[in-house]
JSON list of C-alpha atoms in Angstrom, two decimals:
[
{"chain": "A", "resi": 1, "resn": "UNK", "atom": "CA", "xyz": [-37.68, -87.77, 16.05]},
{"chain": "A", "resi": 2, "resn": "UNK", "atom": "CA", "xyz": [-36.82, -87.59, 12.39]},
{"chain": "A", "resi": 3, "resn": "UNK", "atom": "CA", "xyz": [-33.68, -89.88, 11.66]},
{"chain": "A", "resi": 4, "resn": "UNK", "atom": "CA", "xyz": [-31.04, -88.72, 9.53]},
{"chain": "A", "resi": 5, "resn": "UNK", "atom": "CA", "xyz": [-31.69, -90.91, 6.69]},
{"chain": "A", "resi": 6, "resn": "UNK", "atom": "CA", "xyz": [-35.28, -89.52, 6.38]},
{"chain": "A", "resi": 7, "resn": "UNK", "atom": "CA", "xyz": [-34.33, -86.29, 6.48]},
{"chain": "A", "resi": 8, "resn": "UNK", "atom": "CA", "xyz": [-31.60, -86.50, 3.78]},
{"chain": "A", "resi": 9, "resn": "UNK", "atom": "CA", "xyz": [-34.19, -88.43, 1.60]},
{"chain": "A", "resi": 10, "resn": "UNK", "atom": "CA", "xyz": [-36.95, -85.53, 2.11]},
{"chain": "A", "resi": 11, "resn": "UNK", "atom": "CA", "xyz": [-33.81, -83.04, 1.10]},
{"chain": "A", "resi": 12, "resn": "UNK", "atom": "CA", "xyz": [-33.43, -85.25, -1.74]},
{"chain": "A", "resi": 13, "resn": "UNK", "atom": "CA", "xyz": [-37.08, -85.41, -2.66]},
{"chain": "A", "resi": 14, "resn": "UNK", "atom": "CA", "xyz": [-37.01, -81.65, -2.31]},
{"chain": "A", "resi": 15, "resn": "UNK", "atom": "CA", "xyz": [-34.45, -80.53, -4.10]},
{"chain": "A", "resi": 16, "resn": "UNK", "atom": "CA", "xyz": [-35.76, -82.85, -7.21]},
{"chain": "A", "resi": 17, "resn": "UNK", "atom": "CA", "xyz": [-39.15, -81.27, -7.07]},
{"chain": "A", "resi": 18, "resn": "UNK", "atom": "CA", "xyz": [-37.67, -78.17, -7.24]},
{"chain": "A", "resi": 19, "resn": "UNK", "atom": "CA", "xyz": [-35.23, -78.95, -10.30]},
{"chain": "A", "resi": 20, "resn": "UNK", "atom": "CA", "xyz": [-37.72, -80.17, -12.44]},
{"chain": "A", "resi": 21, "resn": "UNK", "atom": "CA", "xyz": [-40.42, -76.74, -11.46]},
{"chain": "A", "resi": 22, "resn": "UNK", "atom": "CA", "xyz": [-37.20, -74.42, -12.75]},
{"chain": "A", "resi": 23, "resn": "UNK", "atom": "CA", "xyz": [-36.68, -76.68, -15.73]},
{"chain": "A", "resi": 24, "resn": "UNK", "atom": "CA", "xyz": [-40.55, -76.37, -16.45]},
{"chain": "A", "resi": 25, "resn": "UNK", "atom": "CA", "xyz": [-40.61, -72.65, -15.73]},
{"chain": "A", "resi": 26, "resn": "UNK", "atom": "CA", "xyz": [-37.31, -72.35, -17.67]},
{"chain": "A", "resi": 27, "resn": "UNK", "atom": "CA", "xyz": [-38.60, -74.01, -20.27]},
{"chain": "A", "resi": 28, "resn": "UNK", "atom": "CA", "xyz": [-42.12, -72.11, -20.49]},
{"chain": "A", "resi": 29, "resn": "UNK", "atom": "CA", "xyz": [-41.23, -68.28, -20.03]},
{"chain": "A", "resi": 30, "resn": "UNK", "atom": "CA", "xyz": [-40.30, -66.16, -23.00]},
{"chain": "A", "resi": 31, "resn": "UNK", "atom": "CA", "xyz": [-36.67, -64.73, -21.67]},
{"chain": "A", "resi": 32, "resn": "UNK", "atom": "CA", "xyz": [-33.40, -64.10, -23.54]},
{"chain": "A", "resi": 33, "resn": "UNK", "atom": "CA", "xyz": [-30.13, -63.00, -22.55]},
{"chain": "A", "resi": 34, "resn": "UNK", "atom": "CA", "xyz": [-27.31, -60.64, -24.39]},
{"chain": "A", "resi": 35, "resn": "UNK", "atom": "CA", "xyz": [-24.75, -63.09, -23.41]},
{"chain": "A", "resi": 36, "resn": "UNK", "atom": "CA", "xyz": [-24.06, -66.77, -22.73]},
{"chain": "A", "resi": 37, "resn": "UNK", "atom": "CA", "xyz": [-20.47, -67.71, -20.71]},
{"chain": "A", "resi": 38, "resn": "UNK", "atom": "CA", "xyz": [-19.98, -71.40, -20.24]},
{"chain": "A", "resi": 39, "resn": "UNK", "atom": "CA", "xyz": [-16.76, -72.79, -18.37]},
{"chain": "A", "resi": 40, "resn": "UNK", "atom": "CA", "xyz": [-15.57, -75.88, -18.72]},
{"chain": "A", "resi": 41, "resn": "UNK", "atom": "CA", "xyz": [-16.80, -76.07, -22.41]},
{"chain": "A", "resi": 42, "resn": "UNK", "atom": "CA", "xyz": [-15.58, -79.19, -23.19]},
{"chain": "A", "resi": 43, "resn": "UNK", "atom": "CA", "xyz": [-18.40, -81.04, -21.00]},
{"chain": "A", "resi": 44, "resn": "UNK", "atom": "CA", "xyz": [-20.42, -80.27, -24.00]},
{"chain": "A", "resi": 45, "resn": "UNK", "atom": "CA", "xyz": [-18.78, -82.76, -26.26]},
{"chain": "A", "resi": 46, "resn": "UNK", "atom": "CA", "xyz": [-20.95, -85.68, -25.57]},
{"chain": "A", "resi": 47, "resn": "UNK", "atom": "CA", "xyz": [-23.95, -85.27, -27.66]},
{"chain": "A", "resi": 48, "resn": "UNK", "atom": "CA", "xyz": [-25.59, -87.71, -24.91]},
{"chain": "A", "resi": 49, "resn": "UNK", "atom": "CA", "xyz": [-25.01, -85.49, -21.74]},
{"chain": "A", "resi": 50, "resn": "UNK", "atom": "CA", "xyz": [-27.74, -82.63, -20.64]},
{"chain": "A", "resi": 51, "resn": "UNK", "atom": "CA", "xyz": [-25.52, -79.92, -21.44]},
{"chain": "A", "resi": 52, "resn": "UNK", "atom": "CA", "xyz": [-25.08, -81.00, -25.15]},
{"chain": "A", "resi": 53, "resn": "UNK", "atom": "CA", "xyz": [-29.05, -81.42, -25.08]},
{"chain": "A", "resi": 54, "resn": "UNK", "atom": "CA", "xyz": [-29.50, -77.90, -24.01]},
{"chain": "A", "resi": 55, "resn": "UNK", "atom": "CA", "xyz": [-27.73, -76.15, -27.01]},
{"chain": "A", "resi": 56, "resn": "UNK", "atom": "CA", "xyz": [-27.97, -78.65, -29.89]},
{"chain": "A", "resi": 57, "resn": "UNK", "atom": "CA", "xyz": [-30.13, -81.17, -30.88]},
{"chain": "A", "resi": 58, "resn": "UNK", "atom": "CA", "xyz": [-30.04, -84.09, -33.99]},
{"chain": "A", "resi": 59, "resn": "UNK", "atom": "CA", "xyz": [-32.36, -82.15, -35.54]},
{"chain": "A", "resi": 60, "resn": "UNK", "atom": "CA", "xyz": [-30.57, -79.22, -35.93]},
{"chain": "A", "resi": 61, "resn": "UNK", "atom": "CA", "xyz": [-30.74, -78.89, -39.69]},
{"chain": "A", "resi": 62, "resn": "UNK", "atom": "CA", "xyz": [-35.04, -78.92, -38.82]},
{"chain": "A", "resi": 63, "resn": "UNK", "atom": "CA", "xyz": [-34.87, -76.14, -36.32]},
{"chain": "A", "resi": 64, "resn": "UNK", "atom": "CA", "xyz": [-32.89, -73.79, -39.10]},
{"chain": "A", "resi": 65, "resn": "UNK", "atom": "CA", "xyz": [-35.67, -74.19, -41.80]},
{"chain": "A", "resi": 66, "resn": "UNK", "atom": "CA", "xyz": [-38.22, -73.43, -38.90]},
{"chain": "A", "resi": 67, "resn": "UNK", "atom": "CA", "xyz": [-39.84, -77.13, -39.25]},
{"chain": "A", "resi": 68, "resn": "UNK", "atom": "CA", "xyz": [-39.32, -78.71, -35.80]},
{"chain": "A", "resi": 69, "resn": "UNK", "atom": "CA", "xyz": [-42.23, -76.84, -33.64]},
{"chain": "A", "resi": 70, "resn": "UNK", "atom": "CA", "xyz": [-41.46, -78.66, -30.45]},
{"chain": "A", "resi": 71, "resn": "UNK", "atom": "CA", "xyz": [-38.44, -80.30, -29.35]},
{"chain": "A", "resi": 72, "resn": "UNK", "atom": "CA", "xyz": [-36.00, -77.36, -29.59]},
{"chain": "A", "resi": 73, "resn": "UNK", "atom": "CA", "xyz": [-32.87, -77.42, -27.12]},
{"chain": "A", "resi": 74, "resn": "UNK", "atom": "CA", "xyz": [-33.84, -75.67, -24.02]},
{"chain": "A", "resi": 75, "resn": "UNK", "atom": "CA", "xyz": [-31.25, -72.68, -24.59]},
{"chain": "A", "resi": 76, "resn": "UNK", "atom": "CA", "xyz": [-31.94, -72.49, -28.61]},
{"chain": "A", "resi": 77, "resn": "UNK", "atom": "CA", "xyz": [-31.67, -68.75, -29.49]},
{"chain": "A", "resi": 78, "resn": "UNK", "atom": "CA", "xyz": [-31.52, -67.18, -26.35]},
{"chain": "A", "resi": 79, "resn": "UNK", "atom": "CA", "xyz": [-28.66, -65.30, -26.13]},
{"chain": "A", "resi": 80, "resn": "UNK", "atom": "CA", "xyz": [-26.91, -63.04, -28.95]},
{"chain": "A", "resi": 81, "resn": "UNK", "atom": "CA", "xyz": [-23.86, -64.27, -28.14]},
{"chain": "A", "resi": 82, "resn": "UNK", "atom": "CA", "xyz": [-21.84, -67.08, -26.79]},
{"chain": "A", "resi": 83, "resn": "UNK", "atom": "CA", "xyz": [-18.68, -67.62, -24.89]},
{"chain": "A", "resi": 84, "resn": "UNK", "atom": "CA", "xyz": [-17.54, -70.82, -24.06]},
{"chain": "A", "resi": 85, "resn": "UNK", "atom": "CA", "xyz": [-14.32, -71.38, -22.19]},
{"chain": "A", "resi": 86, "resn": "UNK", "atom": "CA", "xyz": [-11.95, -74.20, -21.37]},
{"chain": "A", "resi": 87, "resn": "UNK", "atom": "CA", "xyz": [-8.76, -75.29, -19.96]},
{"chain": "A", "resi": 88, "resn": "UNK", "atom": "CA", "xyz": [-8.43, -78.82, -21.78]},
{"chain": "A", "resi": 89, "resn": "UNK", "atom": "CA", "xyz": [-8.87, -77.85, -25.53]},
{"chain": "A", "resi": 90, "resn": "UNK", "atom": "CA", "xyz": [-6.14, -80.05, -26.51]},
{"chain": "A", "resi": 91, "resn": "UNK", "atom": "CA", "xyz": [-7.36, -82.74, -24.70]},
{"chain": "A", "resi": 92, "resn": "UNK", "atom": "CA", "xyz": [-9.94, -83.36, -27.28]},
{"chain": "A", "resi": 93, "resn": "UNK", "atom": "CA", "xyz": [-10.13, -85.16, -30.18]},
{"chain": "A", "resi": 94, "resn": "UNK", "atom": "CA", "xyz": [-11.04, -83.36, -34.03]},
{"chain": "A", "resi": 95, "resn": "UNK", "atom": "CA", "xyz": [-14.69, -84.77, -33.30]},
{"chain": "A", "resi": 96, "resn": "UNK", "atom": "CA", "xyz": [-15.08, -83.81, -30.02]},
{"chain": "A", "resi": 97, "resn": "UNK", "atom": "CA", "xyz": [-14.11, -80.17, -31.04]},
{"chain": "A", "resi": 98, "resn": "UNK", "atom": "CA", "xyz": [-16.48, -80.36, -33.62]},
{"chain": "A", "resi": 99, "resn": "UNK", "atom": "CA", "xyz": [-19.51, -81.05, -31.73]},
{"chain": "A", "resi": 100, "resn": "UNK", "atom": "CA", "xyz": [-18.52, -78.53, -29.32]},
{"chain": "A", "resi": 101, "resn": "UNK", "atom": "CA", "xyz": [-17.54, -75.77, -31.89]},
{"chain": "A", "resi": 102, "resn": "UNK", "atom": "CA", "xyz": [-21.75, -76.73, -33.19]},
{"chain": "A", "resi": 103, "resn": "UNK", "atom": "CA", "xyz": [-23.18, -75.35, -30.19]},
{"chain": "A", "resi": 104, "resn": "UNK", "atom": "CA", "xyz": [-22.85, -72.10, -31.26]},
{"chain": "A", "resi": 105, "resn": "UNK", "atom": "CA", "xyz": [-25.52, -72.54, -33.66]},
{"chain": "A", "resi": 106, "resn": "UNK", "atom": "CA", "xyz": [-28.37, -72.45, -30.92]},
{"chain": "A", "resi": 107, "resn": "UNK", "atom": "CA", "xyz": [-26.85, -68.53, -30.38]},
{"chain": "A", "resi": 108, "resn": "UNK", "atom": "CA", "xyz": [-29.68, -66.48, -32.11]},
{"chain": "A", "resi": 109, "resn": "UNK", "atom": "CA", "xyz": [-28.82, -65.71, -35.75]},
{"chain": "A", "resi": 110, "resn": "UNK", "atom": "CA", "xyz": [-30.97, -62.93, -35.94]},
{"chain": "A", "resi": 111, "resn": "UNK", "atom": "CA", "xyz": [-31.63, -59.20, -35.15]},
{"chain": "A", "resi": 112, "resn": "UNK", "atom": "CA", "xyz": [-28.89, -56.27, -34.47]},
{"chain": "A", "resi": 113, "resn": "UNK", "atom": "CA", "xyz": [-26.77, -58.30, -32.56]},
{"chain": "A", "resi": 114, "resn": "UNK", "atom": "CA", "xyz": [-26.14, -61.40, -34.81]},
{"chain": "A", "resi": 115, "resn": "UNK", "atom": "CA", "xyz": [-23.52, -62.93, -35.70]},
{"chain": "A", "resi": 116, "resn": "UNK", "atom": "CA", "xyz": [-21.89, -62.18, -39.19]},
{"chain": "A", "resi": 117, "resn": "UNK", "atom": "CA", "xyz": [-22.97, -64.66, -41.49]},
{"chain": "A", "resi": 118, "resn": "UNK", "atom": "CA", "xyz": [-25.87, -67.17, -41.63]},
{"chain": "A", "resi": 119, "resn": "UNK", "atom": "CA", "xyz": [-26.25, -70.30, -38.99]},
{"chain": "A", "resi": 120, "resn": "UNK", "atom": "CA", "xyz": [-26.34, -71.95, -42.51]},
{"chain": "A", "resi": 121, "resn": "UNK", "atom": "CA", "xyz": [-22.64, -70.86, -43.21]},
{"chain": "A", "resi": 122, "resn": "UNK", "atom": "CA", "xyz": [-21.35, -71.39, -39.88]},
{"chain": "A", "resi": 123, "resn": "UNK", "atom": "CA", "xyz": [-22.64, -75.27, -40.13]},
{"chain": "A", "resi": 124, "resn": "UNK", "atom": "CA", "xyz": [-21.53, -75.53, -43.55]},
{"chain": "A", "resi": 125, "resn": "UNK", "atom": "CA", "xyz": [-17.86, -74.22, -42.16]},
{"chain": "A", "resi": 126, "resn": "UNK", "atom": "CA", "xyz": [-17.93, -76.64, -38.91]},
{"chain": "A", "resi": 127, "resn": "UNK", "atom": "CA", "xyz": [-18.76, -79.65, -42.00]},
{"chain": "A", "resi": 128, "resn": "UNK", "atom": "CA", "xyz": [-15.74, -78.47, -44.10]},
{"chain": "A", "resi": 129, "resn": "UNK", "atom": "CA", "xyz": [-14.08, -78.74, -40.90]},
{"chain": "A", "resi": 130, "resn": "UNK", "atom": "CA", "xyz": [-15.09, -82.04, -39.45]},
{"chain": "A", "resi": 131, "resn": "UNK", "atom": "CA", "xyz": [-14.02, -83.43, -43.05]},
{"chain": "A", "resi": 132, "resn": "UNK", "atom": "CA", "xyz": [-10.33, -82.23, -42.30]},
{"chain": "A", "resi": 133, "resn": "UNK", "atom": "CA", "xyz": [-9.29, -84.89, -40.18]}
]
């Protein structure tokens, strides 16, 4: 017989193996979306956490001029628009805000549905507005 401990590691095991085939297969296909929602937003202010890493990246300012081939955030312009929504804005600080507020560059900037304005702009606004501390 199977003890429990062995059978909660194989779960384990299984359920990792499985993760990292969607996260391959996610990251592979060609598929976009009209519409990103994310609750609890603010778990995206950490530039270190996976969220953050799947809608923003250090080399942002690379993936605008189309120079950075590889290495793109997993969700980098798949959906025409974004919603993010949270219960504990005020609960973070100006600079926590801001990094938040710059995942709506990876929304895709292009096509019928953009948004108004440039990804250019909207950085250049969320700058302005990291300055006003």
């Amino acid at each position: 017989m199977v003890s429990e401990r062995r059978l909660q590691e194989a779960r384990w095991d299984f359920n990792a193996a499985c993760q990292q085939v969607y996260w391959d297969w996610l990251s592979r296909v060609q598929w976009r979306a009209p519409l990103f929602v994310l609750d609890e937003a603010h778990h995206a202010k950490n530039d270190n956490t996976r969220l953050a890493s799947l809608l923003r990246s250090d080399e942002t300012q690379l993936l605008i001029e189309g120079k950075l081939a590889t290495g793109k955030p997993l969700l980098w312009e798949k959906f025409d628009r974004m919603l993010f929504l949270t219960a504990t804005p005020f609960q973070l600080g100006h600079h926590e805000l801001v990094r938040v507020l710059r995942s709506f560059a990876a929304a895709k900037w292009s096509g019928q549905n953009a948004p108004n304005g440039s990804r250019e702009d909207f950085l250049n606004g969320i700058d302005e507005l990291e300055k006003r501390t």
